[in-house]
């Protein structure tokens, strides 16, 4: 049964030489999944005819839905459109709606339209054309051997627009599928193996249509339950019972039960409690503020931050004295706590957070090795501080430090600060 | 000829339901490419035996090198190891070195070792074991039908350690390949189509062993030349001649000619000129500072920043009056310029940068629509400002805004501010 199966093909040499990270596939997979369509394989190939045809043959043999992105641009390395036209035995003709769209875009940008842009409005005569409301390259919907092949631009927001507007609704009305449900539990402070031991009885009690996966990332472990079946109501009840059982079994290590990043949880919790937050970042350079403000509505609780990348800023804006820095060391518990308290006071918030550390090389190797980070969080009447020694490279240490910072703030406002 | 060809297989349901973005593949592809090994396909499959075996069959038929990541952890959803053992007809035996490694890790973490962790030291008896210096799961090197299959953990830094230490050196001594060279030119301020028209004569003059690709991203376009052949010296000369020719032809739109992000270019340029930078970020929430500090050595020029997410911070730390904010609007040229000047003065730097905007919804929709961002950069004796209206969603608008900010700072220190 290939009926509810999908394969995603992404096209572009940049994916095969490591110049680009493929974010399109994950987004498309998530959306297909919500319709109950199983993505069984993702394939990335380069800009060559042989490789693309090979991938199409493979995909059509295995799946009823094949989504293709990339290679539809106006330049010579974009070969997907003529290739698909030949593959499905059609010929290129101008699509008037697409041509109007290209013309309008060029008028709006106040630029002359080039012959190569006019060519973007040409489409195979044997496909259904998907108009591109966010760019010049139209999408194409082909059918062959009970398989649907949809080609879309590789530019993420153009692809997303086309998916939302045309592709997903058309697929939904077409496929008859099982319901697929996911439920998650985010844990922190316990390793994957210990977690597995702790929940072994629950794991063994799962029926074969509910799967459990462990997703360790940035010093947290996410548990994901996936249920598949016909009866959505019954399936929902069952998966939520197991989620609840897991939550009780994991106990104190549970941080959340929704599949969203910690910054979203924080946004909801701060807003619900009516609290505000200020941050003094040193080694993370702005990464904590950046992460918090990825979420819409973060301005309701995140007042702002001071990035004290150079030592002088700790003095100038936060009023931490050079004497203290020299006495305790710039990477120390004392300075982290002062940063948390002073940024809270300077920015007039309820909670203050401070972080200071050496992400890679230490400038005080005799005192603290590279990777040493001190964090502190100052609440209304409680202060917590913690030292980490992160063992990775600069960028990964930063990434984990940001996650541990969010976790420490979360603990403070949940009365779990230690 | 499958001799210099590689296929990367990533295993994990999280890749097929869109829960995880695959960053491993891009990293592995880049490193293989540096050895002259062509990645011809990347395949992602779920945690099922059928899908993994299917992918292995495919890959071994097409490539001499197959790199596999994922599914080696200690929990029940990790099935790659027993599956590979069976696939290659071996049986699991304890590897003493791997067992020592697991024991040491648990002693260092001050945790009891569990039976499931002991099991991680079991490996198929028909593979070469690759020790994991950063975790508990060993890697495995199999050979079958002239193909090498290497299985590694999916945790990125564990995989990377294993690749650097064992896999890449072993592959290098084994494959005899063509040289593959890449050269890049980063352009900004010109669309893909116009760029293509401008360089059409150079593109047509390229020999068939040098390919040109266009990589549009975040309002810039990168041109990538890729040359492949036997004679490295001659190839280097040729590709660099074409790179130079492209650079001259593209002219004023060229930002850089190295394949590195703008933040690395800035780090080098600021350090070379002995300049320092301070930033006042509003809507980007810390994203500019975060991006700048991804680069080692950024502390040499980046003094710090003030994230004025709430309006009050603009007043408290930067001394921008409530009257001005009310008169000009918080998202306005006047406020962006004041932010740039004041943060430069407050943090005592050479250059100051200010940004204020509405990333998604505007709070002053009658004045400025959502997506409106004002940026300003204040140098020693020059100020430049610019307004953007970004058309995407919150996160993408932020991403593009950060890139445009870096570009504006780059222009200022190169005397190109407009």
mmCIF file with all atom_site columns, N, CA, C and O in Angstrom, chain A residues 15 19 41-42 44 54 58 62 116-117 193 197 224 285 289-290 293-294 296 303 305 307 310 361 392 398, chain B residues 15 19 41-42 44 54 58 62 116-117 157 193 197 224 285 289-290 293 296 303 305 307 310 361 398:
data_model
loop_
_atom_site.group_PDB
_atom_site.id
_atom_site.type_symbol
_atom_site.label_atom_id
_atom_site.label_alt_id
_atom_site.label_comp_id
_atom_site.label_asym_id
_atom_site.label_entity_id
_atom_site.label_seq_id
_atom_site.pdbx_PDB_ins_code
_atom_site.Cartn_x
_atom_site.Cartn_y
_atom_site.Cartn_z
_atom_site.occupancy
_atom_site.B_iso_or_equiv
_atom_site.pdbx_formal_charge
_atom_site.auth_seq_id
_atom_site.auth_comp_id
_atom_site.auth_asym_id
_atom_site.auth_atom_id
_atom_site.pdbx_PDB_model_num
ATOM 1   N N  . UNK A 1 15  ? 23.019 21.258 -1.666  1.00 0.00 ? 15  UNK A N  1
ATOM 2   C CA . UNK A 1 15  ? 22.642 20.314 -0.601  1.00 0.00 ? 15  UNK A CA 1
ATOM 3   C C  . UNK A 1 15  ? 23.647 19.176 -0.499  1.00 0.00 ? 15  UNK A C  1
ATOM 4   O O  . UNK A 1 15  ? 23.768 18.524 0.539   1.00 0.00 ? 15  UNK A O  1
ATOM 5   N N  . UNK A 1 19  ? 26.756 23.169 1.400   1.00 0.00 ? 19  UNK A N  1
ATOM 6   C CA . UNK A 1 19  ? 26.725 24.627 1.480   1.00 0.00 ? 19  UNK A CA 1
ATOM 7   C C  . UNK A 1 19  ? 25.404 25.112 2.087   1.00 0.00 ? 19  UNK A C  1
ATOM 8   O O  . UNK A 1 19  ? 25.342 26.196 2.649   1.00 0.00 ? 19  UNK A O  1
ATOM 9   N N  . UNK A 1 41  ? 10.511 8.600  3.105   1.00 0.00 ? 41  UNK A N  1
ATOM 10  C CA . UNK A 1 41  ? 11.884 8.792  2.692   1.00 0.00 ? 41  UNK A CA 1
ATOM 11  C C  . UNK A 1 41  ? 12.064 10.231 2.232   1.00 0.00 ? 41  UNK A C  1
ATOM 12  O O  . UNK A 1 41  ? 11.146 10.842 1.685   1.00 0.00 ? 41  UNK A O  1
ATOM 13  N N  . UNK A 1 42  ? 13.244 10.772 2.493   1.00 0.00 ? 42  UNK A N  1
ATOM 14  C CA . UNK A 1 42  ? 13.608 12.060 1.906   1.00 0.00 ? 42  UNK A CA 1
ATOM 15  C C  . UNK A 1 42  ? 14.857 11.847 1.081   1.00 0.00 ? 42  UNK A C  1
ATOM 16  O O  . UNK A 1 42  ? 15.794 11.181 1.530   1.00 0.00 ? 42  UNK A O  1
ATOM 17  N N  . UNK A 1 44  ? 17.815 13.814 -1.304  1.00 0.00 ? 44  UNK A N  1
ATOM 18  C CA . UNK A 1 44  ? 18.399 15.031 -1.854  1.00 0.00 ? 44  UNK A CA 1
ATOM 19  C C  . UNK A 1 44  ? 19.329 14.636 -2.990  1.00 0.00 ? 44  UNK A C  1
ATOM 20  O O  . UNK A 1 44  ? 20.146 13.725 -2.833  1.00 0.00 ? 44  UNK A O  1
ATOM 21  N N  . UNK A 1 54  ? 16.506 9.517  -11.748 1.00 0.00 ? 54  UNK A N  1
ATOM 22  C CA . UNK A 1 54  ? 16.697 8.364  -10.884 1.00 0.00 ? 54  UNK A CA 1
ATOM 23  C C  . UNK A 1 54  ? 15.855 8.508  -9.597  1.00 0.00 ? 54  UNK A C  1
ATOM 24  O O  . UNK A 1 54  ? 15.144 7.587  -9.180  1.00 0.00 ? 54  UNK A O  1
ATOM 25  N N  . UNK A 1 58  ? 12.529 6.219  -8.440  1.00 0.00 ? 58  UNK A N  1
ATOM 26  C CA . UNK A 1 58  ? 12.505 5.627  -7.103  1.00 0.00 ? 58  UNK A CA 1
ATOM 27  C C  . UNK A 1 58  ? 11.263 6.035  -6.329  1.00 0.00 ? 58  UNK A C  1
ATOM 28  O O  . UNK A 1 58  ? 10.593 5.219  -5.700  1.00 0.00 ? 58  UNK A O  1
ATOM 29  N N  . UNK A 1 62  ? 7.621  4.043  -4.920  1.00 0.00 ? 62  UNK A N  1
ATOM 30  C CA . UNK A 1 62  ? 7.440  3.808  -3.485  1.00 0.00 ? 62  UNK A CA 1
ATOM 31  C C  . UNK A 1 62  ? 6.296  4.578  -2.850  1.00 0.00 ? 62  UNK A C  1
ATOM 32  O O  . UNK A 1 62  ? 5.873  4.245  -1.748  1.00 0.00 ? 62  UNK A O  1
ATOM 33  N N  . UNK A 1 116 ? 14.620 36.059 -19.546 1.00 0.00 ? 116 UNK A N  1
ATOM 34  C CA . UNK A 1 116 ? 14.706 34.881 -18.681 1.00 0.00 ? 116 UNK A CA 1
ATOM 35  C C  . UNK A 1 116 ? 13.596 34.865 -17.617 1.00 0.00 ? 116 UNK A C  1
ATOM 36  O O  . UNK A 1 116 ? 13.266 33.821 -17.090 1.00 0.00 ? 116 UNK A O  1
ATOM 37  N N  . UNK A 1 117 ? 13.046 36.025 -17.310 1.00 0.00 ? 117 UNK A N  1
ATOM 38  C CA . UNK A 1 117 ? 11.934 36.057 -16.365 1.00 0.00 ? 117 UNK A CA 1
ATOM 39  C C  . UNK A 1 117 ? 10.634 35.691 -17.068 1.00 0.00 ? 117 UNK A C  1
ATOM 40  O O  . UNK A 1 117 ? 9.785  35.009 -16.524 1.00 0.00 ? 117 UNK A O  1
ATOM 41  N N  . UNK A 1 193 ? 19.531 7.069  29.172  1.00 0.00 ? 193 UNK A N  1
ATOM 42  C CA . UNK A 1 193 ? 19.508 5.696  29.683  1.00 0.00 ? 193 UNK A CA 1
ATOM 43  C C  . UNK A 1 193 ? 18.709 5.586  30.983  1.00 0.00 ? 193 UNK A C  1
ATOM 44  O O  . UNK A 1 193 ? 17.933 4.645  31.173  1.00 0.00 ? 193 UNK A O  1
ATOM 45  N N  . UNK A 1 197 ? 15.213 3.508  31.832  1.00 0.00 ? 197 UNK A N  1
ATOM 46  C CA . UNK A 1 197 ? 15.006 2.573  32.951  1.00 0.00 ? 197 UNK A CA 1
ATOM 47  C C  . UNK A 1 197 ? 13.770 2.962  33.753  1.00 0.00 ? 197 UNK A C  1
ATOM 48  O O  . UNK A 1 197 ? 12.972 2.131  34.158  1.00 0.00 ? 197 UNK A O  1
ATOM 49  N N  . UNK A 1 224 ? 8.754  11.248 22.611  1.00 0.00 ? 224 UNK A N  1
ATOM 50  C CA . UNK A 1 224 ? 7.669  11.455 21.657  1.00 0.00 ? 224 UNK A CA 1
ATOM 51  C C  . UNK A 1 224 ? 6.851  10.183 21.480  1.00 0.00 ? 224 UNK A C  1
ATOM 52  O O  . UNK A 1 224 ? 7.390  9.130  21.149  1.00 0.00 ? 224 UNK A O  1
ATOM 53  N N  . UNK A 1 285 ? 26.526 36.494 23.875  1.00 0.00 ? 285 UNK A N  1
ATOM 54  C CA . UNK A 1 285 ? 26.563 37.573 22.888  1.00 0.00 ? 285 UNK A CA 1
ATOM 55  C C  . UNK A 1 285 ? 25.226 38.091 22.383  1.00 0.00 ? 285 UNK A C  1
ATOM 56  O O  . UNK A 1 285 ? 25.196 38.828 21.399  1.00 0.00 ? 285 UNK A O  1
ATOM 57  N N  . UNK A 1 289 ? 18.570 36.506 24.286  1.00 0.00 ? 289 UNK A N  1
ATOM 58  C CA . UNK A 1 289 ? 17.549 37.452 23.846  1.00 0.00 ? 289 UNK A CA 1
ATOM 59  C C  . UNK A 1 289 ? 17.015 37.089 22.475  1.00 0.00 ? 289 UNK A C  1
ATOM 60  O O  . UNK A 1 289 ? 15.811 37.134 22.220  1.00 0.00 ? 289 UNK A O  1
ATOM 61  N N  . UNK A 1 290 ? 17.920 36.701 21.603  1.00 0.00 ? 290 UNK A N  1
ATOM 62  C CA . UNK A 1 290 ? 17.525 36.293 20.245  1.00 0.00 ? 290 UNK A CA 1
ATOM 63  C C  . UNK A 1 290 ? 16.539 35.133 20.300  1.00 0.00 ? 290 UNK A C  1
ATOM 64  O O  . UNK A 1 290 ? 15.510 35.124 19.623  1.00 0.00 ? 290 UNK A O  1
ATOM 65  N N  . UNK A 1 293 ? 13.084 36.099 21.708  1.00 0.00 ? 293 UNK A N  1
ATOM 66  C CA . UNK A 1 293 ? 12.276 36.963 20.832  1.00 0.00 ? 293 UNK A CA 1
ATOM 67  C C  . UNK A 1 293 ? 11.930 36.294 19.504  1.00 0.00 ? 293 UNK A C  1
ATOM 68  O O  . UNK A 1 293 ? 11.400 36.945 18.616  1.00 0.00 ? 293 UNK A O  1
ATOM 69  N N  . UNK A 1 294 ? 12.194 35.010 19.380  1.00 0.00 ? 294 UNK A N  1
ATOM 70  C CA . UNK A 1 294 ? 11.693 34.274 18.218  1.00 0.00 ? 294 UNK A CA 1
ATOM 71  C C  . UNK A 1 294 ? 10.184 34.061 18.312  1.00 0.00 ? 294 UNK A C  1
ATOM 72  O O  . UNK A 1 294 ? 9.530  33.742 17.332  1.00 0.00 ? 294 UNK A O  1
ATOM 73  N N  . UNK A 1 296 ? 6.333  35.168 19.019  1.00 0.00 ? 296 UNK A N  1
ATOM 74  C CA . UNK A 1 296 ? 5.441  36.317 18.988  1.00 0.00 ? 296 UNK A CA 1
ATOM 75  C C  . UNK A 1 296 ? 4.891  36.576 20.387  1.00 0.00 ? 296 UNK A C  1
ATOM 76  O O  . UNK A 1 296 ? 4.557  35.640 21.106  1.00 0.00 ? 296 UNK A O  1
ATOM 77  N N  . UNK A 1 303 ? 11.894 42.520 28.729  1.00 0.00 ? 303 UNK A N  1
ATOM 78  C CA . UNK A 1 303 ? 12.097 43.963 28.695  1.00 0.00 ? 303 UNK A CA 1
ATOM 79  C C  . UNK A 1 303 ? 13.310 44.338 27.853  1.00 0.00 ? 303 UNK A C  1
ATOM 80  O O  . UNK A 1 303 ? 13.303 45.316 27.126  1.00 0.00 ? 303 UNK A O  1
ATOM 81  N N  . UNK A 1 305 ? 17.938 43.471 27.208  1.00 0.00 ? 305 UNK A N  1
ATOM 82  C CA . UNK A 1 305 ? 19.145 42.899 27.766  1.00 0.00 ? 305 UNK A CA 1
ATOM 83  C C  . UNK A 1 305 ? 20.335 43.799 27.515  1.00 0.00 ? 305 UNK A C  1
ATOM 84  O O  . UNK A 1 305 ? 20.281 44.727 26.716  1.00 0.00 ? 305 UNK A O  1
ATOM 85  N N  . UNK A 1 307 ? 24.279 43.291 26.540  1.00 0.00 ? 307 UNK A N  1
ATOM 86  C CA . UNK A 1 307 ? 25.309 42.330 26.148  1.00 0.00 ? 307 UNK A CA 1
ATOM 87  C C  . UNK A 1 307 ? 26.655 42.930 26.501  1.00 0.00 ? 307 UNK A C  1
ATOM 88  O O  . UNK A 1 307 ? 27.126 43.863 25.865  1.00 0.00 ? 307 UNK A O  1
ATOM 89  N N  . UNK A 1 310 ? 32.417 43.082 26.032  1.00 0.00 ? 310 UNK A N  1
ATOM 90  C CA . UNK A 1 310 ? 33.676 43.590 26.536  1.00 0.00 ? 310 UNK A CA 1
ATOM 91  C C  . UNK A 1 310 ? 33.497 43.910 28.023  1.00 0.00 ? 310 UNK A C  1
ATOM 92  O O  . UNK A 1 310 ? 32.434 44.377 28.451  1.00 0.00 ? 310 UNK A O  1
ATOM 93  N N  . UNK A 1 361 ? 38.309 29.231 24.098  1.00 0.00 ? 361 UNK A N  1
ATOM 94  C CA . UNK A 1 361 ? 39.531 29.428 24.886  1.00 0.00 ? 361 UNK A CA 1
ATOM 95  C C  . UNK A 1 361 ? 39.237 30.272 26.119  1.00 0.00 ? 361 UNK A C  1
ATOM 96  O O  . UNK A 1 361 ? 38.488 31.235 26.076  1.00 0.00 ? 361 UNK A O  1
ATOM 97  N N  . UNK A 1 392 ? 32.096 21.192 24.330  1.00 0.00 ? 392 UNK A N  1
ATOM 98  C CA . UNK A 1 392 ? 32.037 21.163 22.863  1.00 0.00 ? 392 UNK A CA 1
ATOM 99  C C  . UNK A 1 392 ? 32.818 22.324 22.252  1.00 0.00 ? 392 UNK A C  1
ATOM 100 O O  . UNK A 1 392 ? 33.612 22.966 22.921  1.00 0.00 ? 392 UNK A O  1
ATOM 101 N N  . UNK A 1 398 ? 27.652 27.447 22.968  1.00 0.00 ? 398 UNK A N  1
ATOM 102 C CA . UNK A 1 398 ? 26.740 28.581 23.049  1.00 0.00 ? 398 UNK A CA 1
ATOM 103 C C  . UNK A 1 398 ? 25.290 28.100 23.003  1.00 0.00 ? 398 UNK A C  1
ATOM 104 O O  . UNK A 1 398 ? 24.444 28.531 23.787  1.00 0.00 ? 398 UNK A O  1
ATOM 105 N N  . UNK B 2 15  ? 13.275 12.802 11.617  1.00 0.00 ? 15  UNK B N  1
ATOM 106 C CA . UNK B 2 15  ? 13.609 13.471 10.352  1.00 0.00 ? 15  UNK B CA 1
ATOM 107 C C  . UNK B 2 15  ? 12.442 13.432 9.372   1.00 0.00 ? 15  UNK B C  1
ATOM 108 O O  . UNK B 2 15  ? 12.342 14.256 8.470   1.00 0.00 ? 15  UNK B O  1
ATOM 109 N N  . UNK B 2 19  ? 10.360 16.913 12.956  1.00 0.00 ? 19  UNK B N  1
ATOM 110 C CA . UNK B 2 19  ? 10.667 17.367 14.318  1.00 0.00 ? 19  UNK B CA 1
ATOM 111 C C  . UNK B 2 19  ? 12.114 17.852 14.421  1.00 0.00 ? 19  UNK B C  1
ATOM 112 O O  . UNK B 2 19  ? 12.454 18.653 15.271  1.00 0.00 ? 19  UNK B O  1
ATOM 113 N N  . UNK B 2 41  ? 23.864 11.573 -3.424  1.00 0.00 ? 41  UNK B N  1
ATOM 114 C CA . UNK B 2 41  ? 22.507 11.479 -2.931  1.00 0.00 ? 41  UNK B CA 1
ATOM 115 C C  . UNK B 2 41  ? 22.528 11.489 -1.412  1.00 0.00 ? 41  UNK B C  1
ATOM 116 O O  . UNK B 2 41  ? 23.450 10.987 -0.792  1.00 0.00 ? 41  UNK B O  1
ATOM 117 N N  . UNK B 2 42  ? 21.510 12.078 -0.825  1.00 0.00 ? 42  UNK B N  1
ATOM 118 C CA . UNK B 2 42  ? 21.304 11.949 0.615   1.00 0.00 ? 42  UNK B CA 1
ATOM 119 C C  . UNK B 2 42  ? 19.935 11.338 0.820   1.00 0.00 ? 42  UNK B C  1
ATOM 120 O O  . UNK B 2 42  ? 18.979 11.724 0.169   1.00 0.00 ? 42  UNK B O  1
ATOM 121 N N  . UNK B 2 44  ? 17.068 10.134 3.794   1.00 0.00 ? 44  UNK B N  1
ATOM 122 C CA . UNK B 2 44  ? 16.639 10.066 5.190   1.00 0.00 ? 44  UNK B CA 1
ATOM 123 C C  . UNK B 2 44  ? 15.524 9.041  5.283   1.00 0.00 ? 44  UNK B C  1
ATOM 124 O O  . UNK B 2 44  ? 14.591 9.066  4.481   1.00 0.00 ? 44  UNK B O  1
ATOM 125 N N  . UNK B 2 54  ? 16.253 -1.156 2.752   1.00 0.00 ? 54  UNK B N  1
ATOM 126 C CA . UNK B 2 54  ? 15.980 -0.635 1.421   1.00 0.00 ? 54  UNK B CA 1
ATOM 127 C C  . UNK B 2 54  ? 16.987 0.473  1.055   1.00 0.00 ? 54  UNK B C  1
ATOM 128 O O  . UNK B 2 54  ? 17.572 0.487  -0.035  1.00 0.00 ? 54  UNK B O  1
ATOM 129 N N  . UNK B 2 58  ? 19.983 0.350  -1.890  1.00 0.00 ? 58  UNK B N  1
ATOM 130 C CA . UNK B 2 58  ? 20.078 1.447  -2.867  1.00 0.00 ? 58  UNK B CA 1
ATOM 131 C C  . UNK B 2 58  ? 21.458 2.078  -2.873  1.00 0.00 ? 58  UNK B C  1
ATOM 132 O O  . UNK B 2 58  ? 22.049 2.309  -3.912  1.00 0.00 ? 58  UNK B O  1
ATOM 133 N N  . UNK B 2 62  ? 24.847 2.205  -5.643  1.00 0.00 ? 62  UNK B N  1
ATOM 134 C CA . UNK B 2 62  ? 25.171 3.452  -6.328  1.00 0.00 ? 62  UNK B CA 1
ATOM 135 C C  . UNK B 2 62  ? 26.493 4.078  -5.942  1.00 0.00 ? 62  UNK B C  1
ATOM 136 O O  . UNK B 2 62  ? 26.987 4.959  -6.640  1.00 0.00 ? 62  UNK B O  1
ATOM 137 N N  . UNK B 2 116 ? 21.832 -1.463 29.918  1.00 0.00 ? 116 UNK B N  1
ATOM 138 C CA . UNK B 2 116 ? 21.650 -0.973 28.549  1.00 0.00 ? 116 UNK B CA 1
ATOM 139 C C  . UNK B 2 116 ? 22.858 -0.170 28.067  1.00 0.00 ? 116 UNK B C  1
ATOM 140 O O  . UNK B 2 116 ? 23.069 -0.019 26.873  1.00 0.00 ? 116 UNK B O  1
ATOM 141 N N  . UNK B 2 117 ? 23.626 0.373  29.000  1.00 0.00 ? 117 UNK B N  1
ATOM 142 C CA . UNK B 2 117 ? 24.830 1.069  28.603  1.00 0.00 ? 117 UNK B CA 1
ATOM 143 C C  . UNK B 2 117 ? 25.950 0.070  28.298  1.00 0.00 ? 117 UNK B C  1
ATOM 144 O O  . UNK B 2 117 ? 26.728 0.262  27.374  1.00 0.00 ? 117 UNK B O  1
ATOM 145 N N  . UNK B 2 157 ? 28.066 16.156 17.608  1.00 0.00 ? 157 UNK B N  1
ATOM 146 C CA . UNK B 2 157 ? 29.466 16.300 17.975  1.00 0.00 ? 157 UNK B CA 1
ATOM 147 C C  . UNK B 2 157 ? 30.148 14.941 18.141  1.00 0.00 ? 157 UNK B C  1
ATOM 148 O O  . UNK B 2 157 ? 31.357 14.825 17.942  1.00 0.00 ? 157 UNK B O  1
ATOM 149 N N  . UNK B 2 193 ? 18.315 37.349 -11.544 1.00 0.00 ? 193 UNK B N  1
ATOM 150 C CA . UNK B 2 193 ? 18.154 37.459 -12.995 1.00 0.00 ? 193 UNK B CA 1
ATOM 151 C C  . UNK B 2 193 ? 19.085 38.511 -13.587 1.00 0.00 ? 193 UNK B C  1
ATOM 152 O O  . UNK B 2 193 ? 19.709 38.295 -14.624 1.00 0.00 ? 193 UNK B O  1
ATOM 153 N N  . UNK B 2 197 ? 22.221 38.126 -16.253 1.00 0.00 ? 197 UNK B N  1
ATOM 154 C CA . UNK B 2 197 ? 22.410 38.878 -17.494 1.00 0.00 ? 197 UNK B CA 1
ATOM 155 C C  . UNK B 2 197 ? 23.794 39.528 -17.538 1.00 0.00 ? 197 UNK B C  1
ATOM 156 O O  . UNK B 2 197 ? 24.470 39.527 -18.560 1.00 0.00 ? 197 UNK B O  1
ATOM 157 N N  . UNK B 2 224 ? 28.686 30.384 -7.047  1.00 0.00 ? 224 UNK B N  1
ATOM 158 C CA . UNK B 2 224 ? 29.665 29.349 -6.714  1.00 0.00 ? 224 UNK B CA 1
ATOM 159 C C  . UNK B 2 224 ? 30.193 28.691 -7.981  1.00 0.00 ? 224 UNK B C  1
ATOM 160 O O  . UNK B 2 224 ? 29.428 28.168 -8.784  1.00 0.00 ? 224 UNK B O  1
ATOM 161 N N  . UNK B 2 285 ? 16.157 41.636 18.862  1.00 0.00 ? 285 UNK B N  1
ATOM 162 C CA . UNK B 2 285 ? 16.179 41.013 20.187  1.00 0.00 ? 285 UNK B CA 1
ATOM 163 C C  . UNK B 2 285 ? 17.510 40.438 20.657  1.00 0.00 ? 285 UNK B C  1
ATOM 164 O O  . UNK B 2 285 ? 17.551 39.721 21.662  1.00 0.00 ? 285 UNK B O  1
ATOM 165 N N  . UNK B 2 289 ? 23.965 40.625 17.703  1.00 0.00 ? 289 UNK B N  1
ATOM 166 C CA . UNK B 2 289 ? 25.085 40.284 18.584  1.00 0.00 ? 289 UNK B CA 1
ATOM 167 C C  . UNK B 2 289 ? 25.357 38.787 18.589  1.00 0.00 ? 289 UNK B C  1
ATOM 168 O O  . UNK B 2 289 ? 26.497 38.348 18.541  1.00 0.00 ? 289 UNK B O  1
ATOM 169 N N  . UNK B 2 290 ? 24.288 38.007 18.625  1.00 0.00 ? 290 UNK B N  1
ATOM 170 C CA . UNK B 2 290 ? 24.416 36.552 18.586  1.00 0.00 ? 290 UNK B CA 1
ATOM 171 C C  . UNK B 2 290 ? 25.167 36.117 17.336  1.00 0.00 ? 290 UNK B C  1
ATOM 172 O O  . UNK B 2 290 ? 26.085 35.293 17.389  1.00 0.00 ? 290 UNK B O  1
ATOM 173 N N  . UNK B 2 293 ? 28.906 37.079 17.385  1.00 0.00 ? 293 UNK B N  1
ATOM 174 C CA . UNK B 2 293 ? 29.729 36.346 18.341  1.00 0.00 ? 293 UNK B CA 1
ATOM 175 C C  . UNK B 2 293 ? 29.767 34.846 18.058  1.00 0.00 ? 293 UNK B C  1
ATOM 176 O O  . UNK B 2 293 ? 30.280 34.087 18.864  1.00 0.00 ? 293 UNK B O  1
ATOM 177 N N  . UNK B 2 296 ? 34.952 33.058 16.409  1.00 0.00 ? 296 UNK B N  1
ATOM 178 C CA . UNK B 2 296 ? 36.028 33.192 17.391  1.00 0.00 ? 296 UNK B CA 1
ATOM 179 C C  . UNK B 2 296 ? 36.786 34.494 17.134  1.00 0.00 ? 296 UNK B C  1
ATOM 180 O O  . UNK B 2 296 ? 37.030 34.848 15.984  1.00 0.00 ? 296 UNK B O  1
ATOM 181 N N  . UNK B 2 303 ? 32.149 45.253 21.142  1.00 0.00 ? 303 UNK B N  1
ATOM 182 C CA . UNK B 2 303 ? 32.202 45.665 22.542  1.00 0.00 ? 303 UNK B CA 1
ATOM 183 C C  . UNK B 2 303 ? 30.972 45.197 23.309  1.00 0.00 ? 303 UNK B C  1
ATOM 184 O O  . UNK B 2 303 ? 31.070 44.769 24.451  1.00 0.00 ? 303 UNK B O  1
ATOM 185 N N  . UNK B 2 305 ? 26.252 45.186 23.323  1.00 0.00 ? 305 UNK B N  1
ATOM 186 C CA . UNK B 2 305 ? 25.035 45.762 22.769  1.00 0.00 ? 305 UNK B CA 1
ATOM 187 C C  . UNK B 2 305 ? 24.015 45.997 23.853  1.00 0.00 ? 305 UNK B C  1
ATOM 188 O O  . UNK B 2 305 ? 24.122 45.479 24.967  1.00 0.00 ? 305 UNK B O  1
ATOM 189 N N  . UNK B 2 307 ? 19.931 45.636 24.188  1.00 0.00 ? 307 UNK B N  1
ATOM 190 C CA . UNK B 2 307 ? 18.709 45.185 23.538  1.00 0.00 ? 307 UNK B CA 1
ATOM 191 C C  . UNK B 2 307 ? 17.539 45.926 24.172  1.00 0.00 ? 307 UNK B C  1
ATOM 192 O O  . UNK B 2 307 ? 17.163 45.661 25.309  1.00 0.00 ? 307 UNK B O  1
ATOM 193 N N  . UNK B 2 310 ? 11.910 46.568 25.228  1.00 0.00 ? 310 UNK B N  1
ATOM 194 C CA . UNK B 2 310 ? 10.825 47.415 25.726  1.00 0.00 ? 310 UNK B CA 1
ATOM 195 C C  . UNK B 2 310 ? 11.251 48.878 25.551  1.00 0.00 ? 310 UNK B C  1
ATOM 196 O O  . UNK B 2 310 ? 12.421 49.225 25.708  1.00 0.00 ? 310 UNK B O  1
ATOM 197 N N  . UNK B 2 361 ? 3.406  41.968 13.531  1.00 0.00 ? 361 UNK B N  1
ATOM 198 C CA . UNK B 2 361 ? 2.349  42.975 13.635  1.00 0.00 ? 361 UNK B CA 1
ATOM 199 C C  . UNK B 2 361 ? 2.934  44.336 14.011  1.00 0.00 ? 361 UNK B C  1
ATOM 200 O O  . UNK B 2 361 ? 3.825  44.419 14.851  1.00 0.00 ? 361 UNK B O  1
ATOM 201 N N  . UNK B 2 398 ? 13.313 38.488 10.746  1.00 0.00 ? 398 UNK B N  1
ATOM 202 C CA . UNK B 2 398 ? 14.422 38.715 11.665  1.00 0.00 ? 398 UNK B CA 1
ATOM 203 C C  . UNK B 2 398 ? 15.743 38.274 11.028  1.00 0.00 ? 398 UNK B C  1
ATOM 204 O O  . UNK B 2 398 ? 16.743 38.988 11.078  1.00 0.00 ? 398 UNK B O  1
#
